[in-house]
Amino acid sequence: MKIIVQKYGGTSVGTTERIKAVAQRIKGYIDNGYSVVVIVSAMGKSTDELVRLAGEITAQPSKREMDMLLSTGEQISIALLAMALHEAGLTAVSYTGSQIRMVTDGNFTNAKIHSISSEKIHDALRSNNVVIVAGFQGVDRDDNITTLGRGGSDTSAVAIAAALGVRDCEIYTDVDGVYTADPRIVARTRKLREISYEEMLELARLGAGVLHSRSVEFAKKYDVRLHVRSSFSSEEGTIVTSREEMMEKFVISGVTAKSDEAKVTIRDIVDRPGVASKLFGCLGENKIYVNMIVQSTGHDGKASISFTVKKDDLARAKELCGGLKGDLGGTSVESKEDIAIVSAVGVGMLSSYGVAGRMFEVLSRENVNIEMISTSEIGISCVIDSKYAELAVKIIHKAFLEENQ
Ligand code: ASP
Ligand code: MG
């Protein structure tokens, strides 16, 4: 049995017309001898609509009830798709997450998958069914309905592919692949034929969120090859695979900018062991996600530390830092909200020299001041003033992805 796993996002099943078109696409695979397992998201923006309804009742909905509510969106789309497949002359059956025993932890609204039972899916496939599974949802050990976090259907799809031992998983989304930069910013952006799991994860972390990050982690772990493509065309999209399998490795394969973080600086803290641990320990205990951290070299027993946090957490982070100032010996806590983090990502960086230097030079030529820098194995990020974000993406893209093609 040649099994393919396909996931259709909200846009792809946004209307009944679109659902019928998806049924036709699936029929094409069946006609070519495939057994198809389909994971679907809720129609269009219906999950947002459910969130809005909850908001009309309460500002603090119970997370358990939120999952009970949000999981209904997918239950609608799986049933409608099953009917559309029946109309197309195919046998098809839909299942909720709990019906296929998609068991998760009990962390409502952001649950993690523990296990999936592939038996039911296999049985249904053997009886010649197209198997349709509701994405985004699972069930905890006490049979409470859970969801995997917004955008989580991608993760459901990859987890199901992994559980079935299927190598290929197609992700149909509203873009036709992964691009070197946001096409709304860069005119000469290109669709990548392939990209590695690591680059995808790095791009997601740095602001280019085509896929739910956890889906990429799963794909990497279980060696599931993803094909990100559009349900509106038959064009090839982008293959997300392991580095080893890639034909070409670009020094830079993507340039991103994100502006949802703010910078905090504490000046003149004492330069001795335990200070950073106290500061970041405290932020961590308070569930504040810290991204970039830069500490200046100590001078006269003093140093300063800057870091970035989500803008939503800024007020709380400053308050906590203010409270610690006495312990840390800092003179002031400053913050800046209008920053952007501009990044370049590429596995080719692992075997190239001078990439960082070149990126800094490109920025300096346009007089863009770099306020913080951080690097990973395959990425370089700079904090700059937010008013230069688009310019920075354009010129970095031009330097690395347009000039030497
Ligand atoms: N419907 C859910 C959401 O909008 C899950 C998904 O689309 O992946 O977040
Ligand atoms: Mg999505």
mmCIF file of C-alpha atoms and ligand atoms in Angstrom, residues 7-10 40-48 70 73-74 135-136 149-155 212, ligand 1:
data_model
loop_
_atom_site.group_PDB
_atom_site.id
_atom_site.type_symbol
_atom_site.label_atom_id
_atom_site.label_comp_id
_atom_site.label_asym_id
_atom_site.label_seq_id
_atom_site.Cartn_x
_atom_site.Cartn_y
_atom_site.Cartn_z
ATOM 1 C CA LYS A 7 -2.734 18.246 5.408
ATOM 2 C CA TYR A 8 -5.072 20.970 4.223
ATOM 3 C CA GLY A 9 -4.991 24.284 6.062
ATOM 4 C CA GLY A 10 -7.882 26.625 6.773
ATOM 5 C CA VAL A 40 -7.659 19.105 8.003
ATOM 6 C CA SER A 41 -7.784 22.418 9.806
ATOM 7 C CA ALA A 42 -10.945 24.320 10.583
ATOM 8 C CA MET A 43 -12.557 26.216 7.713
ATOM 9 C CA GLY A 44 -11.012 29.622 6.963
ATOM 10 C CA LYS A 45 -10.778 31.812 10.024
ATOM 11 C CA SER A 46 -13.371 29.874 11.986
ATOM 12 C CA THR A 47 -10.996 29.168 14.888
ATOM 13 C CA ASP A 48 -10.502 32.936 15.308
ATOM 14 C CA LEU A 70 -11.825 25.249 19.512
ATOM 15 C CA GLY A 73 -13.925 23.845 14.086
ATOM 16 C CA GLU A 74 -12.077 20.810 12.790
ATOM 17 C CA GLY A 135 -6.058 18.293 13.011
ATOM 18 C CA PHE A 136 -5.011 20.327 16.039
ATOM 19 C CA GLY A 149 -1.664 25.286 20.064
ATOM 20 C CA ARG A 150 -2.712 27.554 17.202
ATOM 21 C CA GLY A 151 -1.550 26.245 13.859
ATOM 22 C CA GLY A 152 -1.202 22.785 15.380
ATOM 23 C CA SER A 153 -2.751 20.810 12.508
ATOM 24 C CA ASP A 154 0.643 20.724 10.817
ATOM 25 C CA THR A 155 1.925 18.890 13.856
ATOM 26 C CA HIS A 212 4.008 25.090 13.147
HETATM 27 N N1 ASP B 1 -7.586 25.594 13.319
HETATM 28 C C1 ASP B 1 -6.467 25.708 14.177
HETATM 29 C C2 ASP B 1 -5.922 27.139 14.163
HETATM 30 O O1 ASP B 1 -6.402 27.975 13.451
HETATM 31 C C3 ASP B 1 -5.377 24.748 13.866
HETATM 32 C C4 ASP B 1 -4.714 24.916 12.511
HETATM 33 O O2 ASP B 1 -5.241 25.592 11.645
HETATM 34 O O3 ASP B 1 -3.638 24.351 12.305
HETATM 35 O O4 ASP B 1 -5.021 27.419 14.884
#
